[in-house]
PDB file of C-alpha atoms in Angstrom:
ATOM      1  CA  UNK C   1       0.000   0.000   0.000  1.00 82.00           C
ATOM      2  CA  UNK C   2       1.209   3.173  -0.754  1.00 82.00           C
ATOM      3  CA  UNK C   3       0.536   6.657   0.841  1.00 85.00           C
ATOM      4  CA  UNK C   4       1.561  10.114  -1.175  1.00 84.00           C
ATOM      5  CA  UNK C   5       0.504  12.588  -3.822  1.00 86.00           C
ATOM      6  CA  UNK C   6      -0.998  11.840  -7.087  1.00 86.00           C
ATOM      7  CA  UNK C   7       0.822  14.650  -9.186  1.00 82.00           C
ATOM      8  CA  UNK C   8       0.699  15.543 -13.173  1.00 82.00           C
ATOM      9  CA  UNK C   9       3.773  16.196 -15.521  1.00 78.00           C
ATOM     10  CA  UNK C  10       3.710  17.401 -19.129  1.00 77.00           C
ATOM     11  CA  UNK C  11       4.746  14.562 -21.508  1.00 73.00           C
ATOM     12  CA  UNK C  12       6.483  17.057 -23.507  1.00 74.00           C
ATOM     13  CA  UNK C  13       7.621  20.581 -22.701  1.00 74.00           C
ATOM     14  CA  UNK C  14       4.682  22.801 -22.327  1.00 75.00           C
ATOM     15  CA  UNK C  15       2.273  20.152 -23.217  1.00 76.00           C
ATOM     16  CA  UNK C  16      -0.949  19.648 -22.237  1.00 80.00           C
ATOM     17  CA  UNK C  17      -0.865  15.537 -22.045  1.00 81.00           C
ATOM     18  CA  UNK C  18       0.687  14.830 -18.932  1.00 79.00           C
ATOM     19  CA  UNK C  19       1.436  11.663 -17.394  1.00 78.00           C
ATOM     20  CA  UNK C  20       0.336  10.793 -13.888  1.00 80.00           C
ATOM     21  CA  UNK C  21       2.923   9.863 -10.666  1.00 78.00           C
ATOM     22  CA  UNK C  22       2.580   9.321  -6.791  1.00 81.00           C
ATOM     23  CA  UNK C  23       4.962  10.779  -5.121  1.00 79.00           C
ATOM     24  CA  UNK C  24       4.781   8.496  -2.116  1.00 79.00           C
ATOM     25  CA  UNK C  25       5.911   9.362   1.460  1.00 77.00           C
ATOM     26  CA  UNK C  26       5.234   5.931   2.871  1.00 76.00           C
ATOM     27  CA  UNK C  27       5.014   2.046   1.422  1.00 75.00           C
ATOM     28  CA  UNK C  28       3.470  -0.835   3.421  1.00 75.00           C
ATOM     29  CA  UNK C  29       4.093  -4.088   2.567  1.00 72.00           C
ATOM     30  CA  UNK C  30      -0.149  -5.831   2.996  1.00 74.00           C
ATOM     31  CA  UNK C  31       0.710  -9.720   1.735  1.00 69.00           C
ATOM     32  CA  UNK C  32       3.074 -12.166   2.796  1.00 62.00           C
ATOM     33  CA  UNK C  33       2.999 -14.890   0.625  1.00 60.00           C
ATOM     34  CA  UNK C  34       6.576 -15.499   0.079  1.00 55.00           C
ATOM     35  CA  UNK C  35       7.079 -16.363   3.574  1.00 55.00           C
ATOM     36  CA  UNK C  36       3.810 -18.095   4.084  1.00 66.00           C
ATOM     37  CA  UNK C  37       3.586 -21.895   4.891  1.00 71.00           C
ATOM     38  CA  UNK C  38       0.215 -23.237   4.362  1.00 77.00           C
ATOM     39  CA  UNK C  39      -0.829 -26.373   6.757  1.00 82.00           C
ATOM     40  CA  UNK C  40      -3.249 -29.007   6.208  1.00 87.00           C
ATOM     41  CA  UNK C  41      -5.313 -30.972   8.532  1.00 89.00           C
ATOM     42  CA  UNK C  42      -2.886 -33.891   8.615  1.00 90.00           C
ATOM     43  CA  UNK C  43      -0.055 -31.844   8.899  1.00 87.00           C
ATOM     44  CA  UNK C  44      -1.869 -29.850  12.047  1.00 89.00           C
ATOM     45  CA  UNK C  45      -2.434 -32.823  13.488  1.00 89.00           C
ATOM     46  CA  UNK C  46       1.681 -34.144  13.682  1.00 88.00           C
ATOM     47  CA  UNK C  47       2.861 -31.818  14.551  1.00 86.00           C
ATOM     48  CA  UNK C  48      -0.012 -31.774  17.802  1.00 88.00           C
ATOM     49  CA  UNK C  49       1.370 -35.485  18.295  1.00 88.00           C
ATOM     50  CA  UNK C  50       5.033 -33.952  17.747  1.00 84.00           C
ATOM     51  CA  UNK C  51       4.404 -31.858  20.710  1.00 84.00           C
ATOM     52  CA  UNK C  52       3.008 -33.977  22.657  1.00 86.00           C
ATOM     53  CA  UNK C  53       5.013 -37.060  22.137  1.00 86.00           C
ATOM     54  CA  UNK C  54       8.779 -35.478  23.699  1.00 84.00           C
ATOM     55  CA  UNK C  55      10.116 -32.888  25.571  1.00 86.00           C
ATOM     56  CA  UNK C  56      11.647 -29.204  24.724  1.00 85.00           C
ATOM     57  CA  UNK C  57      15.256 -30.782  24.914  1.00 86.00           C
ATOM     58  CA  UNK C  58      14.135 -33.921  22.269  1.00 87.00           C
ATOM     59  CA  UNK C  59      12.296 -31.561  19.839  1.00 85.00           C
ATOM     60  CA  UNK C  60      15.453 -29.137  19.561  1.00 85.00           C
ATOM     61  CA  UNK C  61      17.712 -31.797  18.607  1.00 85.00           C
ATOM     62  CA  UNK C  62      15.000 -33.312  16.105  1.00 85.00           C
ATOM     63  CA  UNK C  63      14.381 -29.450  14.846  1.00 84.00           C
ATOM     64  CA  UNK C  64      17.766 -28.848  14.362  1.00 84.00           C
ATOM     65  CA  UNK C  65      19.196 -32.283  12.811  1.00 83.00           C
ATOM     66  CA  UNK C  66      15.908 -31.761  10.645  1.00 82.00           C
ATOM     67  CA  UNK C  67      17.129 -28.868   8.732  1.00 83.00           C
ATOM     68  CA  UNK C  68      20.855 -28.867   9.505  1.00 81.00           C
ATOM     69  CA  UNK C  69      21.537 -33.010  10.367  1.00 81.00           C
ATOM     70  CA  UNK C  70      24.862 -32.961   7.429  1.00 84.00           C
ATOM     71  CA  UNK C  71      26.290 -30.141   9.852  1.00 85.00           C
ATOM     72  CA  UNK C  72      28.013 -31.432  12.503  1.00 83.00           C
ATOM     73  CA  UNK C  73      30.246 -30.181  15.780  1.00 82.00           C
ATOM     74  CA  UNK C  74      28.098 -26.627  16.015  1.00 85.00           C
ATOM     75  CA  UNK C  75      24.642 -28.026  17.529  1.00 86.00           C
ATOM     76  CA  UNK C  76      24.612 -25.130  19.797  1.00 88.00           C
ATOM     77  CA  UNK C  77      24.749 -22.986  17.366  1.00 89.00           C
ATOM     78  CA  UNK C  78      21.970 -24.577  15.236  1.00 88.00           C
ATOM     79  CA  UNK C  79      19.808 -24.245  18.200  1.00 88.00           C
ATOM     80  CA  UNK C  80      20.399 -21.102  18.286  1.00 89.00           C
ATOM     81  CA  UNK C  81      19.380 -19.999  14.962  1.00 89.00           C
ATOM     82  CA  UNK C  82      16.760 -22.127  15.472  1.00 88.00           C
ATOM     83  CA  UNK C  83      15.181 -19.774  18.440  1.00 88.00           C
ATOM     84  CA  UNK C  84      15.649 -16.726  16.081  1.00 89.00           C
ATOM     85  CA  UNK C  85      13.977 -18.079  13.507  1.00 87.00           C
ATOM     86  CA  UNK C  86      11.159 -18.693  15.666  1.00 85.00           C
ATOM     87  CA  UNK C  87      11.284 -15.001  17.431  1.00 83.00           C
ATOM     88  CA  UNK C  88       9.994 -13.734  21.005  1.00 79.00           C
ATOM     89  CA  UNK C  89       6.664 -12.014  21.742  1.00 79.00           C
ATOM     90  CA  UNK C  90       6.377  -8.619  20.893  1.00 75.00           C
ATOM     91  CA  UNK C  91       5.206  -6.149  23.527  1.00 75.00           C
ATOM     92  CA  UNK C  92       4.003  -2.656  21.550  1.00 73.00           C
ATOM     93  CA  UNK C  93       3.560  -1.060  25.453  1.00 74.00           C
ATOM     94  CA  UNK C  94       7.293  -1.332  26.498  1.00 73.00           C
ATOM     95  CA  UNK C  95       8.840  -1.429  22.728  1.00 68.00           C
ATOM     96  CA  UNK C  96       9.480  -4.929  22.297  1.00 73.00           C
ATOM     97  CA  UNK C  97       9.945  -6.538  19.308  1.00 76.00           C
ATOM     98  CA  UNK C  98       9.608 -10.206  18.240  1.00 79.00           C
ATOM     99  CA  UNK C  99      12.973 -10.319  16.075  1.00 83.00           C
ATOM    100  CA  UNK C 100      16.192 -11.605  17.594  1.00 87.00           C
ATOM    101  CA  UNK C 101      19.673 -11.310  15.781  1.00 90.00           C
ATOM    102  CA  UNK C 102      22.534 -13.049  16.481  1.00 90.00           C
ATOM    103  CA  UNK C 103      26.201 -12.739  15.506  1.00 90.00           C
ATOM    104  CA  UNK C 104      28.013 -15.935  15.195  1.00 90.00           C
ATOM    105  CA  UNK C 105      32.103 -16.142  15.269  1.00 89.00           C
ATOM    106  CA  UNK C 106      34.497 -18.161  14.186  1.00 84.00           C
ATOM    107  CA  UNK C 107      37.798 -19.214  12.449  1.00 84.00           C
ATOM    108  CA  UNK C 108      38.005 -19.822   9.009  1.00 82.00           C
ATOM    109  CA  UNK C 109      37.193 -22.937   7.869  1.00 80.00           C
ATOM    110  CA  UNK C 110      34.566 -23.763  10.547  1.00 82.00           C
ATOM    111  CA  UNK C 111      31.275 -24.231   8.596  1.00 86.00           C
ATOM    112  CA  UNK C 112      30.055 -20.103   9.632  1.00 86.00           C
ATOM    113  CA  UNK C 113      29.370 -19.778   5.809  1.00 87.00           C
ATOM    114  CA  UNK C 114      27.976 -23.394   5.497  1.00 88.00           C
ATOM    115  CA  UNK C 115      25.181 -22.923   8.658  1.00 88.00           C
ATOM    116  CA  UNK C 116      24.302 -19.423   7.189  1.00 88.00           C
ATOM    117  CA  UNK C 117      23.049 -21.145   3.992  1.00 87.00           C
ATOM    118  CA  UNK C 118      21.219 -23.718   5.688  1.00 87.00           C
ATOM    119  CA  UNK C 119      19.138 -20.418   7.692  1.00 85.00           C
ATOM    120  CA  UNK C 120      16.989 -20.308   4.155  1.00 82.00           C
ATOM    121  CA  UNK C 121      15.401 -23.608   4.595  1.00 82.00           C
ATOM    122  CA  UNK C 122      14.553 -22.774   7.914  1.00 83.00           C
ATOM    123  CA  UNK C 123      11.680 -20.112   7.194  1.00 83.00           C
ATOM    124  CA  UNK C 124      10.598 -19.767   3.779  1.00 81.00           C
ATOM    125  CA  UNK C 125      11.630 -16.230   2.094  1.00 84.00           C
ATOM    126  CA  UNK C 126      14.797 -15.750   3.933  1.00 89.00           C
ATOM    127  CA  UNK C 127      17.856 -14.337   2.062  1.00 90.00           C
ATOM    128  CA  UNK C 128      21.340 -14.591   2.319  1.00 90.00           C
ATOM    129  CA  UNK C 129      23.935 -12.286   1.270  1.00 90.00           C
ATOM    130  CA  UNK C 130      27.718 -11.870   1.099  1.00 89.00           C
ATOM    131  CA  UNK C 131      28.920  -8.600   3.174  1.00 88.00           C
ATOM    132  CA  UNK C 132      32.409  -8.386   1.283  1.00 84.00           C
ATOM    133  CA  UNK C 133      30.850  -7.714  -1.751  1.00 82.00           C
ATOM    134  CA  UNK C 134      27.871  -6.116  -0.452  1.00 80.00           C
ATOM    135  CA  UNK C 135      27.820  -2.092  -0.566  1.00 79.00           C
ATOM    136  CA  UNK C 136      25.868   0.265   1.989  1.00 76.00           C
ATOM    137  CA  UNK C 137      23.546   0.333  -0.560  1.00 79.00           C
ATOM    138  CA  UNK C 138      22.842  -3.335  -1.683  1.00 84.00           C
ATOM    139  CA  UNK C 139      22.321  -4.104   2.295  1.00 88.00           C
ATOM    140  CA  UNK C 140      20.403  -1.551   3.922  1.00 88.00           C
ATOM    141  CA  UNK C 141      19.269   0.937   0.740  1.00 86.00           C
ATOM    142  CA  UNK C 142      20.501   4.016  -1.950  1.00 83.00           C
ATOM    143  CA  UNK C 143      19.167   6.811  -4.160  1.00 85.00           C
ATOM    144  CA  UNK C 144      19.089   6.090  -7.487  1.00 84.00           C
ATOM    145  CA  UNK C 145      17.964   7.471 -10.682  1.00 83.00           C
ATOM    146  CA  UNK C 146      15.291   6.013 -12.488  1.00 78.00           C
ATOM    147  CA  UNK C 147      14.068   6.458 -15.945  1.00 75.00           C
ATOM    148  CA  UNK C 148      10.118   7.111 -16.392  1.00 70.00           C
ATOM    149  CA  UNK C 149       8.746   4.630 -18.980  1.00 64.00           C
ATOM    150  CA  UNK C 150       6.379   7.411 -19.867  1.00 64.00           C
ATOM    151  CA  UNK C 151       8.360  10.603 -20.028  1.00 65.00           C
ATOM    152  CA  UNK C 152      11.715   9.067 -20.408  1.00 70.00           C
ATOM    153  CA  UNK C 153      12.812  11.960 -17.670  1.00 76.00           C
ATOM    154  CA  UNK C 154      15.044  10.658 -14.536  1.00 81.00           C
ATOM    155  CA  UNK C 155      13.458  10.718 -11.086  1.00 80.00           C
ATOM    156  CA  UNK C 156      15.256   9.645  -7.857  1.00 83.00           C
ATOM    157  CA  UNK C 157      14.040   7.122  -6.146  1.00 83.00           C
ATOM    158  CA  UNK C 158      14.761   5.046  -3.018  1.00 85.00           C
ATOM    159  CA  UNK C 159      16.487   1.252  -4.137  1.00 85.00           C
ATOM    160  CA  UNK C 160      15.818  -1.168  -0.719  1.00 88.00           C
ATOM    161  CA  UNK C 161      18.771  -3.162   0.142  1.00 89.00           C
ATOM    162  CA  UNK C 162      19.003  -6.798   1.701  1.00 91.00           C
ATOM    163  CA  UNK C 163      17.591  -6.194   4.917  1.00 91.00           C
ATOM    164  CA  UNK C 164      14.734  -3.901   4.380  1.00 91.00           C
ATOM    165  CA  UNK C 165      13.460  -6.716   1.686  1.00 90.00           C
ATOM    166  CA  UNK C 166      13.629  -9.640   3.714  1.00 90.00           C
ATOM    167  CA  UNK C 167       9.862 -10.362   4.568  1.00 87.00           C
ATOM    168  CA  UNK C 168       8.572 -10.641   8.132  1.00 84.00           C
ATOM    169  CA  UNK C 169       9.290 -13.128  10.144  1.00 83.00           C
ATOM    170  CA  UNK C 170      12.180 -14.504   7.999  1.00 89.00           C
ATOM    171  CA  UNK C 171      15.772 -14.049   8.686  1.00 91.00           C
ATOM    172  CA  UNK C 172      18.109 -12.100   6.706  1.00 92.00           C
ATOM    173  CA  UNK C 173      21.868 -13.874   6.743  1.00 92.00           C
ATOM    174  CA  UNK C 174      25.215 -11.995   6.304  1.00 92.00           C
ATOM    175  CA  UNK C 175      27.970 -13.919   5.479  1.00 90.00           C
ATOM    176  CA  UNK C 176      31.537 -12.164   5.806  1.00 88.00           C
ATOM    177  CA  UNK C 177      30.209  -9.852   8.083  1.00 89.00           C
ATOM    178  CA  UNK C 178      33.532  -8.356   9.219  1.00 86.00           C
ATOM    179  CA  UNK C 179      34.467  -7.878   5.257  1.00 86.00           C
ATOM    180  CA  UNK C 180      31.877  -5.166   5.029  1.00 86.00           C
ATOM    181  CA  UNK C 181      33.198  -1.925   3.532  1.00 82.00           C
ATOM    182  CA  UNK C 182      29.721   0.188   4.548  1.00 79.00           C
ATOM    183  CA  UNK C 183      29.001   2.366   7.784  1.00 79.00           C
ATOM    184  CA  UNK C 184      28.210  -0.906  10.771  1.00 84.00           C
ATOM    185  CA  UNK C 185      26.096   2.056  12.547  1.00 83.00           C
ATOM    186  CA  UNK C 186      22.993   1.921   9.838  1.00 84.00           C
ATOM    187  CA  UNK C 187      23.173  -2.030   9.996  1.00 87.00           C
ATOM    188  CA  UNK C 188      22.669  -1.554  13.986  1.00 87.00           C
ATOM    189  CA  UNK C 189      19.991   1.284  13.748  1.00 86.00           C
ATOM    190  CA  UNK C 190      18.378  -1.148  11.520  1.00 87.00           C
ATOM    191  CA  UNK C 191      18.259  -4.325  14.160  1.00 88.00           C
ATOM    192  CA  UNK C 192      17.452  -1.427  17.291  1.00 85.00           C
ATOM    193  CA  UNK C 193      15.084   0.534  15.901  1.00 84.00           C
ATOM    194  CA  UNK C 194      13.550  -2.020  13.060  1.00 86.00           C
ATOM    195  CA  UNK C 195      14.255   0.828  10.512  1.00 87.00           C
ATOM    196  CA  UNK C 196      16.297   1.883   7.413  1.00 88.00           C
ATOM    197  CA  UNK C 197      16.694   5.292   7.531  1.00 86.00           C
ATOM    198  CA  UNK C 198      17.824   7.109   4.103  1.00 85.00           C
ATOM    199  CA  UNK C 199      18.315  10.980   4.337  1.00 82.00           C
ATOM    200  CA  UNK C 200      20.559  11.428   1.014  1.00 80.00           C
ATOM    201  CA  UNK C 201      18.637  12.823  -2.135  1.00 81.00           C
ATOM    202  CA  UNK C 202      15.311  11.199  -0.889  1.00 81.00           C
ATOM    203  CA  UNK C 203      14.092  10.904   2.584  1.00 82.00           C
ATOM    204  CA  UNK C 204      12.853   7.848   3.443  1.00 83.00           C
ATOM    205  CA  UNK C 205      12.517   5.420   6.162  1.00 86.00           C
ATOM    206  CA  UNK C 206      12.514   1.737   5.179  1.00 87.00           C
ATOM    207  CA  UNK C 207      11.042  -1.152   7.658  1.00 88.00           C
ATOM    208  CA  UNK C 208      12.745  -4.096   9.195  1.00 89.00           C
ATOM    209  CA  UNK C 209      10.874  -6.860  10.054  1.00 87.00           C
ATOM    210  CA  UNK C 210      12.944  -9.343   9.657  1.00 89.00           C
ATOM    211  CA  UNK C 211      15.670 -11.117  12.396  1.00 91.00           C
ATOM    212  CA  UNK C 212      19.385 -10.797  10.975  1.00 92.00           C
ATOM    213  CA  UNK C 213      21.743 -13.386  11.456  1.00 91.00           C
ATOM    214  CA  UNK C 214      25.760 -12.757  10.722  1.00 90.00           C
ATOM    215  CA  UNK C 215      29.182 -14.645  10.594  1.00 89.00           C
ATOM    216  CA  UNK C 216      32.236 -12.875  11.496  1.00 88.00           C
ATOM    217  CA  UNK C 217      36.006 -14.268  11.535  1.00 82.00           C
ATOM    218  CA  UNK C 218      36.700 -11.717  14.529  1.00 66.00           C
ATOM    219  CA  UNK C 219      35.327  -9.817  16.990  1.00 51.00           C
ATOM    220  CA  UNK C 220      37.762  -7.383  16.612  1.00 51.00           C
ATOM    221  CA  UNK C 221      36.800  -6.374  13.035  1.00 46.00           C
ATOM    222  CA  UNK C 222      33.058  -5.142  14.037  1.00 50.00           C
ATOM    223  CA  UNK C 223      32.982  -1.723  15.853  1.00 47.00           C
TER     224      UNK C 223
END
């Protein structure tokens, strides 16, 4: 859904066919069907028995070796992208949100990049991206310059990165984390405040909804 100002401009200079724009101040995002999962009657009904059949301990280790079982040695770590993917309970009265992040670190070498691919299959719509080639503008957003198909003129307009385009309740993985060349303080307003906040060219403030997972090689390396 979008929210702005339907405006007119002349097709030609001084012409009196104009074609018609919004010039939009906010976009909401009203479907979700990239990150839905549809259940049937049987499959409501296993996953009852699954839940009643073992405890919390015995349904983490089934969750995790179900999506990540040819991983091996990091089971820890599994379960714990395992409790992002499936978020807290958000409180709107004291500012609470339902995403979690979590910053894993290791050596080279130690499956980081392996485990980060594996995140997609856990929630259906969840991306994955590589920081060292990633700019500023490819992970959280840019101004660019876009051609009208109707007046062939160029209008700026805001380009979402990574992060703002991951759909709720999905999980947006960086990979190389520490390899990033872009400022780490939008990256952070974007996990504290759930926003991605452009004041270049264009104004605009972008939502994140989404829980951000990323590998580093050293602490050291992330301010």
């Amino acid at each position: 859904s979008l929210v702005g100002m339907m405006r007119l401009e002349p097709m030609t200079k001084n012409g009196l066919i104009c074609s018609n724009y919004i010039l939009v101040s906010s976009i909401g995002e009203k479907t979700s069907s990239s990150a839905e999962i549809n259940l049937t009657k049987k499959d409501s009904e296993e996953i009852q028995a699954f839940e009643d059949s073992v405890d919390i301990e015995e349904k983490m280790n089934l969750v995790t070796k179900g999506w990540a079982g040819h991983i091996y040695g990091v089971d820890e770590i599994k379960r714990a992208f395992t409790l992002v993917a499936v978020g807290g309970t958000a409180n709107e009265q004291f500012g609470l949100r339902r995403q979690m992040h979590a910053l894993v670190i290791g050596d080279p070498g130690t499956v980081k990049s392996k485990i980060l691919a594996a995140v997609r299959e856990i929630v259906p719509g969840s991306r994955i991206t590589d920081a060292s080639a990633a700019t500023a503008a490819g992970l959280t957003g840019a101004c660019i310059q876009q051609e009208d198909l109707y007046t062939n003129k160029k209008r700026w307009v805001v380009l979402p990165g990574e992060i703002p385009l991951t759909p709720e309740g999905c999980i947006c993985a960086i990979d190389e984390f520490n390899l990033y060349k872009g400022d780490f303080g939008d990256v952070n307003t974007a996990m504290e405040s759930g926003l991605v906040i452009i004041s270049k060219v264009v104004k605009a403030r972008l939502p994140v909804k989404a829980s951000i997972i990323a590998g580093t090689i050293s602490f050291g390396s992330i301010p």
